[in-house]
mmCIF file of C-alpha atoms in Angstrom:
data_model
loop_
_atom_site.group_PDB
_atom_site.id
_atom_site.type_symbol
_atom_site.label_atom_id
_atom_site.label_comp_id
_atom_site.label_asym_id
_atom_site.label_seq_id
_atom_site.Cartn_x
_atom_site.Cartn_y
_atom_site.Cartn_z
ATOM 1 C CA MET A 174 14.677 -14.808 13.540
ATOM 2 C CA THR A 175 13.077 -11.455 13.905
ATOM 3 C CA ALA A 176 13.948 -7.635 14.913
ATOM 4 C CA PRO A 177 11.290 -6.593 17.758
ATOM 5 C CA ASP A 178 10.217 -3.901 15.470
ATOM 6 C CA PRO A 179 8.237 -5.608 12.725
ATOM 7 C CA ILE A 180 8.823 -2.403 10.833
ATOM 8 C CA ALA A 181 12.359 -1.591 10.615
ATOM 9 C CA GLU A 182 11.820 -5.499 10.092
ATOM 10 C CA PHE A 183 10.112 -4.999 6.894
ATOM 11 C CA ASN A 184 11.782 -2.536 5.791
ATOM 12 C CA ALA A 185 15.168 -5.010 5.735
ATOM 13 C CA TRP A 186 12.600 -7.876 4.162
ATOM 14 C CA LEU A 187 11.919 -5.019 0.904
ATOM 15 C CA GLU A 188 15.550 -3.840 1.064
ATOM 16 C CA GLU A 189 16.836 -8.197 0.095
ATOM 17 C CA ALA A 190 14.304 -7.820 -2.374
ATOM 18 C CA ARG A 191 15.233 -5.382 -4.343
ATOM 19 C CA ARG A 192 19.093 -6.317 -3.711
ATOM 20 C CA ALA A 193 17.929 -9.878 -4.907
ATOM 21 C CA GLY A 194 16.326 -8.258 -8.005
ATOM 22 C CA VAL A 195 12.611 -9.511 -7.426
ATOM 23 C CA PRO A 196 10.368 -7.895 -9.910
ATOM 24 C CA VAL A 197 8.366 -5.166 -8.133
ATOM 25 C CA PRO A 198 9.405 -5.698 -4.860
ATOM 26 C CA GLU A 199 6.733 -2.972 -3.219
ATOM 27 C CA ALA A 200 3.438 -4.729 -4.936
ATOM 28 C CA ILE A 201 0.818 -4.927 -2.412
ATOM 29 C CA ALA A 202 -2.474 -6.969 -2.485
ATOM 30 C CA LEU A 203 -4.632 -4.055 -0.365
ATOM 31 C CA ALA A 204 -8.102 -5.735 0.964
ATOM 32 C CA THR A 205 -10.852 -3.279 2.179
ATOM 33 C CA ALA A 206 -14.223 -4.249 2.679
ATOM 34 C CA ASP A 207 -17.088 -1.787 2.862
ATOM 35 C CA ALA A 208 -19.541 -0.824 4.641
ATOM 36 C CA GLU A 209 -21.564 -3.928 4.873
ATOM 37 C CA GLY A 210 -18.888 -5.999 5.322
ATOM 38 C CA ARG A 211 -18.282 -6.921 1.694
ATOM 39 C CA PRO A 212 -14.141 -7.635 0.812
ATOM 40 C CA SER A 213 -12.964 -6.457 -2.453
ATOM 41 C CA ALA A 214 -8.478 -6.603 -2.965
ATOM 42 C CA ARG A 215 -6.324 -5.377 -5.410
ATOM 43 C CA MET A 216 -2.660 -4.845 -6.338
ATOM 44 C CA LEU A 217 -1.078 -1.799 -5.526
ATOM 45 C CA LEU A 218 2.640 -0.260 -4.792
ATOM 46 C CA LEU A 219 3.302 0.759 -1.294
ATOM 47 C CA LYS A 220 5.026 3.970 -1.193
ATOM 48 C CA GLY A 221 6.397 3.503 2.268
ATOM 49 C CA ALA A 222 6.688 2.049 5.801
ATOM 50 C CA ASP A 223 8.304 3.844 8.576
ATOM 51 C CA GLU A 224 6.671 4.508 12.578
ATOM 52 C CA ARG A 225 3.515 5.803 11.571
ATOM 53 C CA GLY A 226 2.891 2.837 9.018
ATOM 54 C CA PHE A 227 2.461 1.413 5.483
ATOM 55 C CA THR A 228 1.862 4.321 3.205
ATOM 56 C CA PHE A 229 0.536 4.264 -0.404
ATOM 57 C CA PHE A 230 -1.544 6.595 -2.951
ATOM 58 C CA THR A 231 -4.918 6.346 -4.496
ATOM 59 C CA GLY A 232 -8.474 7.731 -5.836
ATOM 60 C CA TYR A 233 -10.341 9.122 -2.652
ATOM 61 C CA GLU A 234 -13.399 8.328 -5.406
ATOM 62 C CA SER A 235 -12.255 4.868 -5.901
ATOM 63 C CA ARG A 236 -13.724 1.796 -5.114
ATOM 64 C CA LYS A 237 -11.122 1.073 -2.669
ATOM 65 C CA GLY A 238 -11.111 4.806 -1.082
ATOM 66 C CA LEU A 239 -14.467 5.179 -1.052
ATOM 67 C CA GLU A 240 -14.470 1.437 1.181
ATOM 68 C CA LEU A 241 -12.117 2.775 3.184
ATOM 69 C CA GLU A 242 -14.477 5.992 4.041
ATOM 70 C CA ALA A 243 -17.583 3.747 4.610
ATOM 71 C CA ASN A 244 -15.006 1.605 6.745
ATOM 72 C CA PRO A 245 -11.715 2.558 7.365
ATOM 73 C CA HIS A 246 -10.082 -0.851 8.146
ATOM 74 C CA ALA A 247 -8.101 -2.926 5.828
ATOM 75 C CA ALA A 248 -5.204 -5.006 5.274
ATOM 76 C CA LEU A 249 -2.452 -5.645 3.280
ATOM 77 C CA VAL A 250 -0.075 -8.591 1.901
ATOM 78 C CA VAL A 251 3.152 -8.844 -0.075
ATOM 79 C CA TYR A 252 4.940 -11.587 -0.807
ATOM 80 C CA TRP A 253 8.620 -11.898 -3.062
ATOM 81 C CA GLN A 254 8.175 -15.024 -3.477
ATOM 82 C CA PRO A 255 11.801 -15.616 -4.554
ATOM 83 C CA LEU A 256 12.416 -15.342 -0.541
ATOM 84 C CA GLY A 257 10.282 -17.441 -0.130
ATOM 85 C CA ARG A 258 9.015 -14.240 2.921
ATOM 86 C CA GLN A 259 5.951 -12.960 2.961
ATOM 87 C CA VAL A 260 4.305 -9.700 5.929
ATOM 88 C CA ARG A 261 0.997 -10.121 6.140
ATOM 89 C CA VAL A 262 -0.448 -6.040 7.782
ATOM 90 C CA GLU A 263 -3.795 -5.194 9.792
ATOM 91 C CA GLY A 264 -5.453 -1.792 10.958
ATOM 92 C CA THR A 265 -6.962 1.624 10.391
ATOM 93 C CA VAL A 266 -6.494 3.441 7.528
ATOM 94 C CA ARG A 267 -6.455 7.337 7.272
ATOM 95 C CA LYS A 268 -5.623 10.201 4.915
ATOM 96 C CA LEU A 269 -1.781 11.505 4.762
ATOM 97 C CA SER A 270 -2.025 15.528 5.146
ATOM 98 C CA ALA A 271 -2.635 17.611 1.772
ATOM 99 C CA GLU A 272 0.835 18.592 1.866
ATOM 100 C CA GLU A 273 2.429 15.254 2.517
ATOM 101 C CA SER A 274 0.417 13.853 -1.021
ATOM 102 C CA ASP A 275 1.191 17.231 -2.766
ATOM 103 C CA ALA A 276 5.210 16.753 -2.042
ATOM 104 C CA TYR A 277 4.513 12.638 -3.086
ATOM 105 C CA PHE A 278 2.713 13.777 -6.198
ATOM 106 C CA ALA A 279 5.281 16.222 -7.201
ATOM 107 C CA THR A 280 7.938 12.897 -7.646
ATOM 108 C CA ARG A 281 6.243 11.931 -9.446
ATOM 109 C CA PRO A 282 6.589 12.231 -13.758
ATOM 110 C CA PRO A 283 4.889 14.592 -15.363
ATOM 111 C CA LEU A 284 2.679 11.759 -17.648
ATOM 112 C CA SER A 285 1.874 10.608 -14.256
ATOM 113 C CA ARG A 286 0.740 13.036 -12.475
ATOM 114 C CA ALA A 287 -1.885 14.159 -15.675
ATOM 115 C CA ALA A 288 -2.927 10.517 -15.757
ATOM 116 C CA ALA A 289 -3.831 10.369 -12.364
ATOM 117 C CA ALA A 290 -5.695 13.837 -12.485
ATOM 118 C CA ALA A 291 -6.537 12.894 -16.304
ATOM 119 C CA SER A 292 -8.610 9.019 -13.967
ATOM 120 C CA ARG A 293 -12.122 9.242 -12.265
ATOM 121 C CA GLN A 294 -10.562 5.755 -10.994
ATOM 122 C CA SER A 295 -13.378 3.253 -11.063
ATOM 123 C CA GLU A 296 -16.028 5.243 -13.103
ATOM 124 C CA VAL A 297 -17.172 3.732 -16.112
ATOM 125 C CA ILE A 298 -15.620 6.075 -19.233
ATOM 126 C CA GLU A 299 -16.813 5.902 -23.438
ATOM 127 C CA GLY A 300 -13.170 4.875 -24.159
ATOM 128 C CA ARG A 301 -9.305 5.045 -23.803
ATOM 129 C CA GLU A 302 -9.474 7.605 -26.418
ATOM 130 C CA ALA A 303 -11.314 9.945 -23.751
ATOM 131 C CA LEU A 304 -8.990 9.203 -21.067
ATOM 132 C CA GLU A 305 -5.916 9.760 -23.402
ATOM 133 C CA ALA A 306 -7.322 13.695 -24.984
ATOM 134 C CA GLU A 307 -8.047 14.058 -20.856
ATOM 135 C CA ILE A 308 -4.668 13.264 -20.610
ATOM 136 C CA GLU A 309 -2.885 15.709 -23.371
ATOM 137 C CA ARG A 310 -5.572 18.850 -22.358
ATOM 138 C CA LEU A 311 -4.029 18.333 -19.150
ATOM 139 C CA LEU A 312 -0.450 18.368 -20.369
ATOM 140 C CA ALA A 313 -1.145 21.167 -22.703
ATOM 141 C CA GLU A 314 -2.558 23.237 -20.159
ATOM 142 C CA HIS A 315 -0.252 22.610 -17.506
ATOM 143 C CA GLY A 316 2.780 21.560 -19.085
ATOM 144 C CA ASP A 317 5.214 19.392 -16.529
ATOM 145 C CA GLU A 318 3.823 20.977 -13.348
ATOM 146 C CA VAL A 319 -0.291 19.318 -13.344
ATOM 147 C CA PRO A 320 -1.241 19.813 -9.958
ATOM 148 C CA ARG A 321 -2.873 17.335 -7.763
ATOM 149 C CA PRO A 322 -6.435 16.583 -8.002
ATOM 150 C CA GLU A 323 -7.843 17.218 -4.749
ATOM 151 C CA ARG A 324 -10.006 13.262 -5.590
ATOM 152 C CA TRP A 325 -6.045 11.860 -5.221
ATOM 153 C CA GLY A 326 -3.373 11.462 -2.414
ATOM 154 C CA GLY A 327 -1.846 9.934 0.189
ATOM 155 C CA TYR A 328 -3.646 6.530 3.077
ATOM 156 C CA VAL A 329 -1.423 5.439 5.937
ATOM 157 C CA LEU A 330 -2.493 1.402 7.128
ATOM 158 C CA GLU A 331 -1.662 2.358 10.751
ATOM 159 C CA PRO A 332 -1.149 -1.369 11.862
ATOM 160 C CA GLU A 333 -2.001 -2.370 15.189
ATOM 161 C CA ALA A 334 -0.867 -6.627 13.363
ATOM 162 C CA ILE A 335 1.557 -7.493 11.220
ATOM 163 C CA GLU A 336 2.593 -11.062 10.755
ATOM 164 C CA LEU A 337 6.317 -11.692 9.443
ATOM 165 C CA TRP A 338 6.131 -15.563 7.552
ATOM 166 C CA GLN A 339 9.399 -16.832 6.573
ATOM 167 C CA HIS A 340 9.301 -20.532 4.536
ATOM 168 C CA GLY A 341 10.901 -23.838 6.092
ATOM 169 C CA ASP A 342 11.073 -26.977 3.994
ATOM 170 C CA ASP A 343 8.560 -28.815 4.034
ATOM 171 C CA ARG A 344 6.202 -26.813 5.469
ATOM 172 C CA VAL A 345 7.814 -26.093 8.490
ATOM 173 C CA HIS A 346 7.543 -22.024 7.881
ATOM 174 C CA ASP A 347 8.244 -19.525 11.073
ATOM 175 C CA ARG A 348 5.335 -16.922 11.375
ATOM 176 C CA PHE A 349 6.141 -14.458 14.053
ATOM 177 C CA ARG A 350 3.061 -12.359 14.926
ATOM 178 C CA PHE A 351 3.573 -8.709 15.854
ATOM 179 C CA THR A 352 0.671 -7.098 17.802
ATOM 180 C CA ARG A 353 0.324 -3.350 19.111
ATOM 181 C CA GLU A 354 1.104 -2.862 23.275
ATOM 182 C CA GLY A 355 1.578 0.373 24.234
ATOM 183 C CA ALA A 356 4.160 2.145 22.520
ATOM 184 C CA GLY A 357 5.081 -1.335 21.401
ATOM 185 C CA TRP A 358 5.317 -4.519 20.251
ATOM 186 C CA ARG A 359 4.102 -7.899 21.181
ATOM 187 C CA ARG A 360 6.120 -10.742 19.428
ATOM 188 C CA GLU A 361 4.477 -14.002 19.295
ATOM 189 C CA ARG A 362 5.702 -17.387 17.562
ATOM 190 C CA LEU A 363 2.615 -18.684 15.733
ATOM 191 C CA ALA A 364 2.327 -22.234 14.604
ATOM 192 C CA PRO A 365 2.739 -22.628 10.989
#
């Protein structure tokens, strides 16, 4: 049912979700916890999955960024309901290099770059007007080349465990857990 490499299988499933027309197939729920272990979760977009792990971008000073600074352990879940599939990932998160963050930031549309630079994510603001005014100021100052702010960048969740779940009739699902074992993965079937 699954490839020996769970990240390769994840990418195959993601591509199937895209071909099947699943809306926003890269949407993930990311769970973090603060230094005291109090959890929080939110939806965001996965930007890639490779041998290093699962990549996403956000504000380093956002709630999730501050939680990851205090406690670098996280989990994510992606669920493709039309395909009856979900993937769970648990591991340690580390920041990507400034160069990688710059490279991704440069691919974003100008308004998206300006919005990321204008927003002090998770902070209380006066109102939407103040945010829009800062976006307009940045676009007027930089045009289409708004630079990446140092407070914003990428992370990679380096997986220690990955679970692939496929819906089965009458709740007899297929579940496979992969855990790191040396340079490879140990695969186990779990009861549904």
